[in-house]
PDB file of C-alpha atoms in Angstrom:
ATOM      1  CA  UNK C   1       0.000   0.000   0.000  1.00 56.00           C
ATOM      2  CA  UNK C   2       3.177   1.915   0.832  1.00 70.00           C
ATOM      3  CA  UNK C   3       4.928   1.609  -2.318  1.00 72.00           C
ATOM      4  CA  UNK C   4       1.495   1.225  -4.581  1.00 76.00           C
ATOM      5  CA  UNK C   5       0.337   4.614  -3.998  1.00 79.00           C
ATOM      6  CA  UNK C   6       3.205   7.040  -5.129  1.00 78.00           C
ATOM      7  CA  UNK C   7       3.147   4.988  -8.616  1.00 80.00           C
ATOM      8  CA  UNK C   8      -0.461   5.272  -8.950  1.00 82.00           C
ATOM      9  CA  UNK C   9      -0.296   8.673  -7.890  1.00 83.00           C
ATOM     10  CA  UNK C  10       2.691  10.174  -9.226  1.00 83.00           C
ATOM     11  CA  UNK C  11       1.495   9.854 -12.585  1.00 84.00           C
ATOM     12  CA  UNK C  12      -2.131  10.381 -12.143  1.00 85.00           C
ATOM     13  CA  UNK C  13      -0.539  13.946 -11.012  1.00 85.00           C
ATOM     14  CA  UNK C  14       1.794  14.367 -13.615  1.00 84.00           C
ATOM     15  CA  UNK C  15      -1.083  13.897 -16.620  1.00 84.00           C
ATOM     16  CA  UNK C  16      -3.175  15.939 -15.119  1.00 84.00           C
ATOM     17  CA  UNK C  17      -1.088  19.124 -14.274  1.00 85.00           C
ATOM     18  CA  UNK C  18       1.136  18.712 -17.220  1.00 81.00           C
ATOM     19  CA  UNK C  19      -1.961  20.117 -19.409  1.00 82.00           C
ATOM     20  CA  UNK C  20      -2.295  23.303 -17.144  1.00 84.00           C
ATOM     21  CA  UNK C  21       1.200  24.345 -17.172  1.00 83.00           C
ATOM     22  CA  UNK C  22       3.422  25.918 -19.861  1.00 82.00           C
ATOM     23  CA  UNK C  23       6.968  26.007 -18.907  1.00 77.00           C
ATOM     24  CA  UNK C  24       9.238  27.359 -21.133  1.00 77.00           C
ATOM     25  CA  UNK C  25      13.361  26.310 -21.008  1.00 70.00           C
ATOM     26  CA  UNK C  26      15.728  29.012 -19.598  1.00 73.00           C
ATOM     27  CA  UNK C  27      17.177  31.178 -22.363  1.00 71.00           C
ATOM     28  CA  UNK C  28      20.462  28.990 -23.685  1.00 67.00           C
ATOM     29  CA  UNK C  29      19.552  26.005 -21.779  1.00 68.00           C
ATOM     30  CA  UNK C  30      17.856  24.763 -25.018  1.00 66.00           C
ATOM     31  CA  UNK C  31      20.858  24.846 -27.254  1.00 66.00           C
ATOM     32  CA  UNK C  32      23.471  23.598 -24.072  1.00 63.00           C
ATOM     33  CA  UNK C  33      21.454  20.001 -24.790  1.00 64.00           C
ATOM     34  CA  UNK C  34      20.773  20.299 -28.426  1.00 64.00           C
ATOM     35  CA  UNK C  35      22.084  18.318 -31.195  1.00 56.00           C
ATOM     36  CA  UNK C  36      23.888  21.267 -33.197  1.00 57.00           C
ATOM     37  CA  UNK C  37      27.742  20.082 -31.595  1.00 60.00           C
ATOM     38  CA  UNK C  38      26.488  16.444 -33.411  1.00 66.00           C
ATOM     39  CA  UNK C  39      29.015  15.388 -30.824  1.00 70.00           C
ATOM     40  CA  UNK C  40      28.714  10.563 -30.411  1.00 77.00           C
ATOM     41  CA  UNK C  41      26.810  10.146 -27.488  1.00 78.00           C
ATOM     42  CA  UNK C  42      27.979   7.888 -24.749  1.00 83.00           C
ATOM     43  CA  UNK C  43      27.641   4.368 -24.897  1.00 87.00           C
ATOM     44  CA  UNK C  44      25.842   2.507 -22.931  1.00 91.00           C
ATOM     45  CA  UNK C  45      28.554   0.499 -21.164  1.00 91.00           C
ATOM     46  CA  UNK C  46      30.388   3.367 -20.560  1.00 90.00           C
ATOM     47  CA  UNK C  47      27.410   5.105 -18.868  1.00 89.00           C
ATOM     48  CA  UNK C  48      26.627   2.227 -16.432  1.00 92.00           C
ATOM     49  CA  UNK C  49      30.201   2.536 -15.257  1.00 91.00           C
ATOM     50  CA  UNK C  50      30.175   6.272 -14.519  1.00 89.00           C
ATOM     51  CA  UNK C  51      26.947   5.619 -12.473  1.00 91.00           C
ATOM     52  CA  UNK C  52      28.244   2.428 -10.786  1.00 91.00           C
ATOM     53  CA  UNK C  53      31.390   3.047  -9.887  1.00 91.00           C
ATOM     54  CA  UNK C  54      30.873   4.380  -6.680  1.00 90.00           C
ATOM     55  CA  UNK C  55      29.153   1.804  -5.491  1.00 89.00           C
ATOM     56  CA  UNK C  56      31.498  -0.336  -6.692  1.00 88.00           C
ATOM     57  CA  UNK C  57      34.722   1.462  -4.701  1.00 85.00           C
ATOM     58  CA  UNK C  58      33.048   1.687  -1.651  1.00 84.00           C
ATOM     59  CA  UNK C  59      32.018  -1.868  -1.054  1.00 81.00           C
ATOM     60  CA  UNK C  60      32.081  -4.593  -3.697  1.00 67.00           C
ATOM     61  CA  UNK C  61      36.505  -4.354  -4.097  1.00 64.00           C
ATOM     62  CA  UNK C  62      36.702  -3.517   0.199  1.00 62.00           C
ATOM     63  CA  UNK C  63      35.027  -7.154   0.392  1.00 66.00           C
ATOM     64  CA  UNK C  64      37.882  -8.928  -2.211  1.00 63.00           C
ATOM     65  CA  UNK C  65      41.500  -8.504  -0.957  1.00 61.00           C
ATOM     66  CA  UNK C  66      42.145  -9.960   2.909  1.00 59.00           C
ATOM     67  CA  UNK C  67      43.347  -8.136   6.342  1.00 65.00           C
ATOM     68  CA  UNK C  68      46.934  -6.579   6.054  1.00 67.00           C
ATOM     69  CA  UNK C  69      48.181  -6.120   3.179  1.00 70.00           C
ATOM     70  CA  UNK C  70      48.702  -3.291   1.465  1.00 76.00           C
ATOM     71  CA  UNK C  71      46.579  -3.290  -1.307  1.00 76.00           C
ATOM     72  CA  UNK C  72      43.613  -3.456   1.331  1.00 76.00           C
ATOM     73  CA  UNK C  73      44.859  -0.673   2.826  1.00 78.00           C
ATOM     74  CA  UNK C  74      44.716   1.542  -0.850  1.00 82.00           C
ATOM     75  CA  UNK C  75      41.356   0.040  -1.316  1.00 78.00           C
ATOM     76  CA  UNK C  76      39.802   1.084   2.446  1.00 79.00           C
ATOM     77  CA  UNK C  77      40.837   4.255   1.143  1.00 84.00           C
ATOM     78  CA  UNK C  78      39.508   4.635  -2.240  1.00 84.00           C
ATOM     79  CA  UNK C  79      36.818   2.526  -0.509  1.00 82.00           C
ATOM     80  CA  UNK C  80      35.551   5.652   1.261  1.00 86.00           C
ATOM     81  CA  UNK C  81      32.607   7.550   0.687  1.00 88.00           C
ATOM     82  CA  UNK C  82      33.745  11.197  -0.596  1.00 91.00           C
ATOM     83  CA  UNK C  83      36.808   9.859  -2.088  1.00 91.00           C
ATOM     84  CA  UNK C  84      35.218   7.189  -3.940  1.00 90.00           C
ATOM     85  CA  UNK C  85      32.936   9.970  -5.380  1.00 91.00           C
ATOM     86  CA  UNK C  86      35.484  12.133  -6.115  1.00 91.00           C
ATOM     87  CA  UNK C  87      37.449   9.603  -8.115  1.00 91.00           C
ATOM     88  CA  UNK C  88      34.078   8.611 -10.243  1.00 91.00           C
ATOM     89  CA  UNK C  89      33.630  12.101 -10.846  1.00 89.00           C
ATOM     90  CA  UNK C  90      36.889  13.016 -11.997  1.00 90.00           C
ATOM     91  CA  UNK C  91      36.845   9.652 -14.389  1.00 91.00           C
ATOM     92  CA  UNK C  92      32.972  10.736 -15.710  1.00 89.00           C
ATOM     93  CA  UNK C  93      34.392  13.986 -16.775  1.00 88.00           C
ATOM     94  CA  UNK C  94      37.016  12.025 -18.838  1.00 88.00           C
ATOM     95  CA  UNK C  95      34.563   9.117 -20.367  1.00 89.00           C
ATOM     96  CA  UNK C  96      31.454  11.403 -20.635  1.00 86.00           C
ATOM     97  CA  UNK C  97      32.918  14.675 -21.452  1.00 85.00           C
ATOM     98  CA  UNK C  98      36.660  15.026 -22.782  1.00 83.00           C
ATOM     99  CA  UNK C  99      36.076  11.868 -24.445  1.00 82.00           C
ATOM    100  CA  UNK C 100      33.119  13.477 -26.567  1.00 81.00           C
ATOM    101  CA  UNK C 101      34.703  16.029 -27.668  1.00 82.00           C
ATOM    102  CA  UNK C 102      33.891  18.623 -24.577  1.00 82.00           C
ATOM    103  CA  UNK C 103      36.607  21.536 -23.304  1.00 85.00           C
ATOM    104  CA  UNK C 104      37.501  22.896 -20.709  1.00 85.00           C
ATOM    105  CA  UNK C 105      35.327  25.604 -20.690  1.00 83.00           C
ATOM    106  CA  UNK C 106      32.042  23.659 -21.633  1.00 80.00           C
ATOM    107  CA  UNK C 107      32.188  21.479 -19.072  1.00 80.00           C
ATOM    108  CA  UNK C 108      32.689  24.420 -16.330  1.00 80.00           C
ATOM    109  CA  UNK C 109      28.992  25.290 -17.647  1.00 76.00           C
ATOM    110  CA  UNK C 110      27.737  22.116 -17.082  1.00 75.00           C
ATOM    111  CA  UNK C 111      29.110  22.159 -13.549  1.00 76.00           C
ATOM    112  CA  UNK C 112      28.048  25.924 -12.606  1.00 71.00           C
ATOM    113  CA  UNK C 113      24.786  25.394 -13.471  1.00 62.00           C
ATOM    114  CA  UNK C 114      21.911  24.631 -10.291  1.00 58.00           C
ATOM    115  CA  UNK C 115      22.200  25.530  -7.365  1.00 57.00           C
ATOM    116  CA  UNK C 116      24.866  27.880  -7.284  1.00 59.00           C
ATOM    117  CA  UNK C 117      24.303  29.320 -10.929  1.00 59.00           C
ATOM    118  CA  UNK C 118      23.961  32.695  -9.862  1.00 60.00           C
ATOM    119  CA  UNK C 119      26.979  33.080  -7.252  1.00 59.00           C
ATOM    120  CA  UNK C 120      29.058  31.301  -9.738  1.00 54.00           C
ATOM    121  CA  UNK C 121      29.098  33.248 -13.352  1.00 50.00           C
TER     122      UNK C 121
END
């Protein structure tokens, strides 16, 4: 009952305001996610890893290598929390962005958009 009413819900809500609202995209917003760079888009491989990979530092390799050595002791490390999502960041910039064809200065407007947008540029 828990679970069954947001998914019954949710989109009973979504159908039904989505005809009373007209929301226009920000001006340039439109053209950051167009199709006029006709830059490859990431595979799908490539994706799951970006998304997985913290997951994957902080506990599936913590569980493989045994008590003492030295290796473990790299992995605890990697292993935690805001490093491990610091790495997978720094590696999704280089599979999902410099990879396809992205600078420097296109991906800083990717990452100064949100929250801080208007403190940032």
């Amino acid at each position: 009952m828990k679970i069954g009413t947001p998914m019954l819900a949710g989109p009973a809500f979504g159908s039904c305001i989505f005809k009373r609202m007209d929301v226009q995209a920000p001006e340039g917003q439109a053209d950051q996610f167009s199709n006029i760079h006709n830059r490859e888009h990431p595979g799908f491989g490539i994706t799951l890893i970006a998304i997985l990979m913290p997951v994957l530092l902080i506990g599936a390799f913590s569980a493989v290598f045994g008590e003492g050595s030295l290796l473990k002791d790299w992995i605890a490390f990697i292993g935690k929390p805001i490093i491990a999502l610091m790495v997978s960041v720094v590696v999704s910039f280089f599979t999902l962005g410099y990879a396809r064809g992205f600078n420097k200065v296109e991906l800083n407007q990717f990452m100064a958009g949100g929250a801080f947008e208007n403190e940032l540029g």
